[in-house]
Short mmCIF file of C-alpha atoms in Angstrom, two decimals:
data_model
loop_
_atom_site.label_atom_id
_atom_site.label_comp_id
_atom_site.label_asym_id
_atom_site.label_seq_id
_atom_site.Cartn_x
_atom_site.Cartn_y
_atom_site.Cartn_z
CA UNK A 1 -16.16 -190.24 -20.18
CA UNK A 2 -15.98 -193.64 -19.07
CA UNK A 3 -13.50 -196.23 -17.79
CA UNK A 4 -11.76 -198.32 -20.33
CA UNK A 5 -10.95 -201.34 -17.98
CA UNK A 6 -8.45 -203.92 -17.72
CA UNK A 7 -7.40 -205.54 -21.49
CA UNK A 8 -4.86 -207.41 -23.03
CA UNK A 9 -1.61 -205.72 -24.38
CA UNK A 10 -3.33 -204.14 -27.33
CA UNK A 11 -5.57 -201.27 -28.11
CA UNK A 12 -9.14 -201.67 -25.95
CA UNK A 13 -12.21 -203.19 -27.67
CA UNK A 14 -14.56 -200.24 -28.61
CA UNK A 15 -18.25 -200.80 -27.31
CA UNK A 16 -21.16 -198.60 -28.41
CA UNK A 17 -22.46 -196.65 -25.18
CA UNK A 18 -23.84 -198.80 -22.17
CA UNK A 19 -21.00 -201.02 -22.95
CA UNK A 20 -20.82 -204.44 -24.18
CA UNK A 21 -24.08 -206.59 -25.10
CA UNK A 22 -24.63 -209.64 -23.65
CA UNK A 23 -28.10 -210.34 -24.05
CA UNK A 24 -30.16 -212.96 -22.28
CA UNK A 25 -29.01 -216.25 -22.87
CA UNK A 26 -28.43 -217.16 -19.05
CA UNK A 27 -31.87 -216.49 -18.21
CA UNK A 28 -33.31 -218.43 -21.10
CA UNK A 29 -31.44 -221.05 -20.11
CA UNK A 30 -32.35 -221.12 -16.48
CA UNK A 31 -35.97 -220.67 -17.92
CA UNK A 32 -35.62 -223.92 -19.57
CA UNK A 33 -34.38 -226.23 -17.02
CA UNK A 34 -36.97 -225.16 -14.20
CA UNK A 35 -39.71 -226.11 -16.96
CA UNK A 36 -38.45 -228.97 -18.13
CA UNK A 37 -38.32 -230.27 -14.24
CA UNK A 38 -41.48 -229.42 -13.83
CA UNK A 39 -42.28 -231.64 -17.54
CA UNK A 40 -40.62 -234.43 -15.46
CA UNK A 41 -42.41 -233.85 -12.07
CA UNK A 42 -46.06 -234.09 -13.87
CA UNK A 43 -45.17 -237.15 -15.98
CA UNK A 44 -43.91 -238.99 -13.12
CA UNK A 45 -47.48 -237.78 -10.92
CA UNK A 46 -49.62 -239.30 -13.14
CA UNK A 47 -48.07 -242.62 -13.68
CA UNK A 48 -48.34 -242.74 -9.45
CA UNK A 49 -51.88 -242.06 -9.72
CA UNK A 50 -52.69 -244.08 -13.02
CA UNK A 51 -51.01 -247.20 -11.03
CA UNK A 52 -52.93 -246.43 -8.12
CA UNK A 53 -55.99 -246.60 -9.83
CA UNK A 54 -55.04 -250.17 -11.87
CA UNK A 55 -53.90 -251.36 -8.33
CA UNK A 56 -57.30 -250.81 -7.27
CA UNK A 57 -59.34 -251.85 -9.88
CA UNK A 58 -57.51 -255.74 -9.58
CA UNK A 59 -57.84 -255.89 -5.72
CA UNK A 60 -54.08 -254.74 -5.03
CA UNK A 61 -53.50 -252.31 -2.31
CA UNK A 62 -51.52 -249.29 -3.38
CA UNK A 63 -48.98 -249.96 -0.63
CA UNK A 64 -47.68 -252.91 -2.55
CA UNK A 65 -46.60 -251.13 -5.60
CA UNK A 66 -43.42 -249.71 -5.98
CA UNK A 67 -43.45 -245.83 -6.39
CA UNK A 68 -40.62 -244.25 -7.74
CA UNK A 69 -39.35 -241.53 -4.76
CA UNK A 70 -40.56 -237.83 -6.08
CA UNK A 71 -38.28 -234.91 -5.95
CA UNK A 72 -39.61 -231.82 -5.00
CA UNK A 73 -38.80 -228.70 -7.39
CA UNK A 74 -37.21 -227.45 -4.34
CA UNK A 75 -35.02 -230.22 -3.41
CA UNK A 76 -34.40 -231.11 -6.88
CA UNK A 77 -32.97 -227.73 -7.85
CA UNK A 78 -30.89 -227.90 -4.59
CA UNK A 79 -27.02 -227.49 -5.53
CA UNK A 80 -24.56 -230.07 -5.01
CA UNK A 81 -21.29 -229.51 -3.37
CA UNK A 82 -19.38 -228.73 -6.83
CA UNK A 83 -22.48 -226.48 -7.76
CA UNK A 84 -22.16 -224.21 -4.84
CA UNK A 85 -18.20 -224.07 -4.97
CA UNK A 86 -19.15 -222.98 -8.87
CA UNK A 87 -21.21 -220.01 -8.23
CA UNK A 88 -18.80 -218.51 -5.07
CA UNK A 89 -16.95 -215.88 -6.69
CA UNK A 90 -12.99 -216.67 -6.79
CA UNK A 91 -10.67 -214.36 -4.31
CA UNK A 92 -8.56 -212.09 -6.98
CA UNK A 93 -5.22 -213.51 -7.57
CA UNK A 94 -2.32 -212.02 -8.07
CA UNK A 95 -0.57 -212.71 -11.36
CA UNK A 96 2.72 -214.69 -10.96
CA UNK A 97 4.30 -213.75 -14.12
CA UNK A 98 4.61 -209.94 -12.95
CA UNK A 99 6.04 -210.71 -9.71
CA UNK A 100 9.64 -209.75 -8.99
CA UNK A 101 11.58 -209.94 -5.20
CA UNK A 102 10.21 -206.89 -3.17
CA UNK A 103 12.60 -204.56 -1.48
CA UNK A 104 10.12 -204.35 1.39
CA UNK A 105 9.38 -207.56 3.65
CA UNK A 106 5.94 -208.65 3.35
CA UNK A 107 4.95 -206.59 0.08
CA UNK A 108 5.04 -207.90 -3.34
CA UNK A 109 7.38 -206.79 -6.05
CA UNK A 110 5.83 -205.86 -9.41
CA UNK A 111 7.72 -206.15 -12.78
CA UNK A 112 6.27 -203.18 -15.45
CA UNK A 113 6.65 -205.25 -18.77
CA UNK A 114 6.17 -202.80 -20.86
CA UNK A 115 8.68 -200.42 -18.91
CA UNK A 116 12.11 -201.11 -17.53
CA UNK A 117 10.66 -200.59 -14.19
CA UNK A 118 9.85 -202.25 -10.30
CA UNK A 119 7.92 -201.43 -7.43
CA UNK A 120 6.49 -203.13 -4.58
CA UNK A 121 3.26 -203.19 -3.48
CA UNK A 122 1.77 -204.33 0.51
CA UNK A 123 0.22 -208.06 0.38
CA UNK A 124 -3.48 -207.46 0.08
CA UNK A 125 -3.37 -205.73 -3.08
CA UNK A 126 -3.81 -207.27 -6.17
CA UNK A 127 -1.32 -207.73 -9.34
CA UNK A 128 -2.68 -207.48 -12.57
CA UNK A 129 -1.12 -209.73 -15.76
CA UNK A 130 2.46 -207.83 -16.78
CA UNK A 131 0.42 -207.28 -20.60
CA UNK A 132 -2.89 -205.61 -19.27
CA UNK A 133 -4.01 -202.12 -20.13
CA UNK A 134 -5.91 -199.92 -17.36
CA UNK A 135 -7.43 -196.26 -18.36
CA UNK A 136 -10.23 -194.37 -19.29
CA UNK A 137 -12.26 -193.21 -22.42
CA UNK A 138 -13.55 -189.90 -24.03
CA UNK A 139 -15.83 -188.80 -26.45
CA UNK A 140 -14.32 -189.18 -30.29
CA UNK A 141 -16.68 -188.69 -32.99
CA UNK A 142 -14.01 -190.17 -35.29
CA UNK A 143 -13.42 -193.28 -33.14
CA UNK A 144 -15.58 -196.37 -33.84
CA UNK A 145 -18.74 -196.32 -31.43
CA UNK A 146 -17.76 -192.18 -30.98
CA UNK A 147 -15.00 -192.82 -28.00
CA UNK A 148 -11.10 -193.66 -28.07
CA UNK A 149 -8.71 -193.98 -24.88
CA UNK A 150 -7.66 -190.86 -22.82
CA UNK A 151 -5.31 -192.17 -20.82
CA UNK A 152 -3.78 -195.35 -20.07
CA UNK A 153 -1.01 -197.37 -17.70
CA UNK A 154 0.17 -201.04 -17.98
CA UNK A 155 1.82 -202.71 -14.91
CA UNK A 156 -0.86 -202.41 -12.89
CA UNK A 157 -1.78 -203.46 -9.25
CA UNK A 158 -4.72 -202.20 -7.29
CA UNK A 159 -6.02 -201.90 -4.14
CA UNK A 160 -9.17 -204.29 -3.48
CA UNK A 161 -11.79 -202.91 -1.24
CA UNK A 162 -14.37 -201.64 -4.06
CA UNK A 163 -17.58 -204.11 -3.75
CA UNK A 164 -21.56 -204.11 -4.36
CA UNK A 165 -21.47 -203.13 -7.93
CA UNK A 166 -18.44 -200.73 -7.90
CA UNK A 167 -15.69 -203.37 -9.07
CA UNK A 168 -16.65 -201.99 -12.87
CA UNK A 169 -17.52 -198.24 -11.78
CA UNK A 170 -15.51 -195.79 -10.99
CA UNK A 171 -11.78 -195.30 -10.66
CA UNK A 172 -11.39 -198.29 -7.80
CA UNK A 173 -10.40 -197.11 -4.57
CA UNK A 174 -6.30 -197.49 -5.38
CA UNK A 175 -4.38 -198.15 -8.04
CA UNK A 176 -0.59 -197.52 -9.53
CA UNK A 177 0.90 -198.47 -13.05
CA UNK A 178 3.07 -197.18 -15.84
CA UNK A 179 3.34 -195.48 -18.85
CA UNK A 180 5.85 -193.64 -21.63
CA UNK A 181 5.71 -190.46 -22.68
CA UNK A 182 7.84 -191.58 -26.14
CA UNK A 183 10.64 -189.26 -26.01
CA UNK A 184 12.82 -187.10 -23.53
CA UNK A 185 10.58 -184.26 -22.02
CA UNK A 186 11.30 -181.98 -19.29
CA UNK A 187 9.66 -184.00 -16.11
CA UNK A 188 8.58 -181.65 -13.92
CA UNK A 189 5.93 -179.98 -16.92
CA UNK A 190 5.51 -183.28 -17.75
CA UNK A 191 4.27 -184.93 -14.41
CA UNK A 192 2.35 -181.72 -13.73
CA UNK A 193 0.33 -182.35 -16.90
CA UNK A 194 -0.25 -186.05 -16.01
CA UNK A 195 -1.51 -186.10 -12.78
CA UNK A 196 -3.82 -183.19 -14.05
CA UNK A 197 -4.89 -185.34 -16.86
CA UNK A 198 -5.12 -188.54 -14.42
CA UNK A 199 -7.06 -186.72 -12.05
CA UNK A 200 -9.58 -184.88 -14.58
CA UNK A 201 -9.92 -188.75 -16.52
CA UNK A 202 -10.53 -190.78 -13.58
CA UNK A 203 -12.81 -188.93 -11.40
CA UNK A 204 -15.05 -187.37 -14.05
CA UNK A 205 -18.20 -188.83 -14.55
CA UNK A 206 -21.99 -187.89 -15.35
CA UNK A 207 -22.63 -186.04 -12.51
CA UNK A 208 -19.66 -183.58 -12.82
CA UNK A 209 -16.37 -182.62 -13.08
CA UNK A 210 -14.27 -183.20 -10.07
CA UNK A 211 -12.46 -180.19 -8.14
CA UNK A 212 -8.85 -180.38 -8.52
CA UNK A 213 -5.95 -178.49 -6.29
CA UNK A 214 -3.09 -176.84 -8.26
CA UNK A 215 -0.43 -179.84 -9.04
CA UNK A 216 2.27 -179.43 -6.66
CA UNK A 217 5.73 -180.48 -8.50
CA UNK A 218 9.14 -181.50 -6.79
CA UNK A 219 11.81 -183.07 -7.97
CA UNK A 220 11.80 -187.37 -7.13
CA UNK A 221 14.87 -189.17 -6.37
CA UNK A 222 14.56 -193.40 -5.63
CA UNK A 223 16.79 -195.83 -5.75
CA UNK A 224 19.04 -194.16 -8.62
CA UNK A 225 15.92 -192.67 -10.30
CA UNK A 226 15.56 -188.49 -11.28
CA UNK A 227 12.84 -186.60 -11.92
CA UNK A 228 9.88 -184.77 -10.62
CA UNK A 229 5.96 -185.89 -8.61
CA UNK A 230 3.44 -183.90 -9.18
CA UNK A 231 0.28 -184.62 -6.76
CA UNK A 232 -3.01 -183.45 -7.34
CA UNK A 233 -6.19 -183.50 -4.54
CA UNK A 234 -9.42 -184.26 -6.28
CA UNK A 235 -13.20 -183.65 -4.82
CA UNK A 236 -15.55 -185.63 -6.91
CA UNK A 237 -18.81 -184.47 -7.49
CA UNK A 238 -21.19 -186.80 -5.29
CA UNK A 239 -21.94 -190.32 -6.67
CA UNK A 240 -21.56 -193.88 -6.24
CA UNK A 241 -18.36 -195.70 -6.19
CA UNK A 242 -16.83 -192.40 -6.13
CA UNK A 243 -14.69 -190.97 -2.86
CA UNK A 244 -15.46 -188.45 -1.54
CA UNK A 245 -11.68 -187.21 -1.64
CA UNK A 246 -8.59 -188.64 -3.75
CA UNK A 247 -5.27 -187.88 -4.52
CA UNK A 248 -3.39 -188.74 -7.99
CA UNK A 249 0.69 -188.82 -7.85
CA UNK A 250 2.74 -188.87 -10.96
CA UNK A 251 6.28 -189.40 -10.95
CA UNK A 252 8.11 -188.74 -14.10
CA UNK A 253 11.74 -189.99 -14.79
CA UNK A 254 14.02 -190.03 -16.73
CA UNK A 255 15.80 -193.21 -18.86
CA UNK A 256 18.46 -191.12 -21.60
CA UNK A 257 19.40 -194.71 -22.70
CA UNK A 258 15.90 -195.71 -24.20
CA UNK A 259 15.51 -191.73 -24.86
CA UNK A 260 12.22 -191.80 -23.37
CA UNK A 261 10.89 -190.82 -20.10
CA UNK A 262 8.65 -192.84 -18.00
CA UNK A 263 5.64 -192.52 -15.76
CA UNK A 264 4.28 -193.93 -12.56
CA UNK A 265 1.02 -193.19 -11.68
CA UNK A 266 -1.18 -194.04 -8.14
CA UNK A 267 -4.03 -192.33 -7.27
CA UNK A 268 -6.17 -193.62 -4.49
CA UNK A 269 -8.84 -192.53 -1.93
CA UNK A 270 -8.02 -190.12 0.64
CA UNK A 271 -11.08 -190.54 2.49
CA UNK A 272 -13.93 -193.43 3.51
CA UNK A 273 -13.56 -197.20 4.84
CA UNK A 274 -12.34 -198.32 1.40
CA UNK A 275 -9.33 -195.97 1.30
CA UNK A 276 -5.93 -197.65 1.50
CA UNK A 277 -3.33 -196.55 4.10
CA UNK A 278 -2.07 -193.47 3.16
CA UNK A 279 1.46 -194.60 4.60
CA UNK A 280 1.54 -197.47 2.19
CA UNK A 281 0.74 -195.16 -0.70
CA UNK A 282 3.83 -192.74 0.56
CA UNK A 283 5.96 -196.15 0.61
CA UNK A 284 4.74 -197.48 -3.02
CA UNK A 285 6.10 -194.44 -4.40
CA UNK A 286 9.71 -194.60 -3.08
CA UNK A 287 9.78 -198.14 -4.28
CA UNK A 288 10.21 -197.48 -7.78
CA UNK A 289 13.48 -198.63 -9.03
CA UNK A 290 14.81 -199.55 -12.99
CA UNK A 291 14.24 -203.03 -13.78
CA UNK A 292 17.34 -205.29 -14.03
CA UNK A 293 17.62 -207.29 -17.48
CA UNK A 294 14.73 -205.65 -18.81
CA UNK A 295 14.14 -206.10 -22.74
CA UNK A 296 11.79 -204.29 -24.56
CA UNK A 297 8.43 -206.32 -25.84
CA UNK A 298 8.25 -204.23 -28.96
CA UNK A 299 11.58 -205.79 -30.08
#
């Protein structure tokens, strides 16, 4: 099991296990420009001292030659302003092309591209592009590199608070997207077996399987939207970048006109410093609305 990531709107690169290679070339590189300083220091030392010794040898005090001023390897591989703005990691940004007008002052309305859906989200969290895929990977001996998506959402927008090495582990402390399920089901079994599937996907890892609570299904009603939520507690077994509690909502809807019936997902923390407020993640869910004007990609 792993996590497939964030990629463009097609299906995820397959990487052999460990993920993708990227070998060593920034270190060689960095290799190669302390030593060629170093070249420079010694070449410039002994012309000093070889014009020291001519200076001396025709009566000419050292003082009146002109010595070229001598970096230190310290100072020399001191960064400049533009270096050090280089090497700060940017803030994430949300993406501008998926935001819509929120219904909520002060959030941020989110446009699902690939769905005729909106929701909003509060300020600090982050928008991903309208075309990026988010989900997570299993074990498929016929797949290329032996693994193949499990599940996966598009119109995605997370909560940023994972740090130190967790950004690419784990399931990420919050976040809610969309997906299809490709024709008209009935949505109450139907968001019952995706928030089990969510839950079992995103908070299994090497350690364990994660304890899950019966799905709890009711029917969903927002902003002329029917269906059913199903919500699912998770345990994780212990491990880094993991919660120790979480909780995965799936609401399932209905659309008869694009005979299909749509997904929203949001699981999140439900415990720890990095959890987001669970009264935002109560409002994100009755946010979800159909998308005005909305035309499908595919055609």
């Amino acid at each position: 099991m792993g996590m497939l990531g964030d990629y463009p709107n097609e299906p995820p690169p397959q990487y052999p296990v460990g993920g993708p290679q990227r070998g060593n070339r920034a270190i060689g590189i960095t290799v190669a420009v302390l030593g060629g300083l170093t070249l420079v220091l010694t070449v410039i030392v002994v012309i000093v001292l070889v014009l020291r010794l001519q200076s001396s040898d025709e009566g000419t005090t050292a003082d009146d030659i002109p010595i070229p001023p001598v970096e230190s390897e310290e100072s020399a591989s001191e960064e400049g302003p533009e270096d050090a703005d280089d090497d700060e990691e940017d803030e994430p940004e949300s993406d501008e092309n998926a935001r819509v007008s929120a219904t909520i002052e002060g959030w941020q309305g989110v446009a699902a591209q690939r769905r005729p859906l909106e929701y909003d989200v509060p300020s600090d969290w982050i928008i991903e592009s309208p075309g990026m895929l988010h989900g997570f990977e299993e074990e498929d001996p016929d797949a290329p590199f032996g693994y193949s998506p499990r599940v996966t959402m598009s119109g995605v927008s997370y909560f940023p608070s994972r740090e130190d090495g967790c950004e690419e582990t784990g399931p990420g402390s919050g976040k809610v997207g969309s997906s299809g399920m490709g024709e008209m089901v009935d949505t109450a079994s139907g968001a019952e077996a995706m928030a089990t599937e969510w839950a079992e996907a995103a908070y299994e890892h090497d350690d364990g399987a994660p304890q899950l609570s019966a799905a709890e299904v009711s029917p969903f009603e927002a902003n002329g939207l029917e269906g059913h939520i199903a919500t699912v507690d998770v345990v994780p077994s212990a491990a880094d970048c993991y919660p120790e509690s979480a909780q995965v909502n799936v609401a399932s809807v209905e659309f008869p006109d694009e005979n299909d019936v749509y997904n929203f997902i949001l699981y999140a923390d439900t415990s720890g410093s990095v959890a987001p407020e669970a009264d935002d993640v109560e409002t994100i869910l009755t946010t979800l609305r159909p998308q005005d004007g909305w035309v499908d990609p595919d055609d």
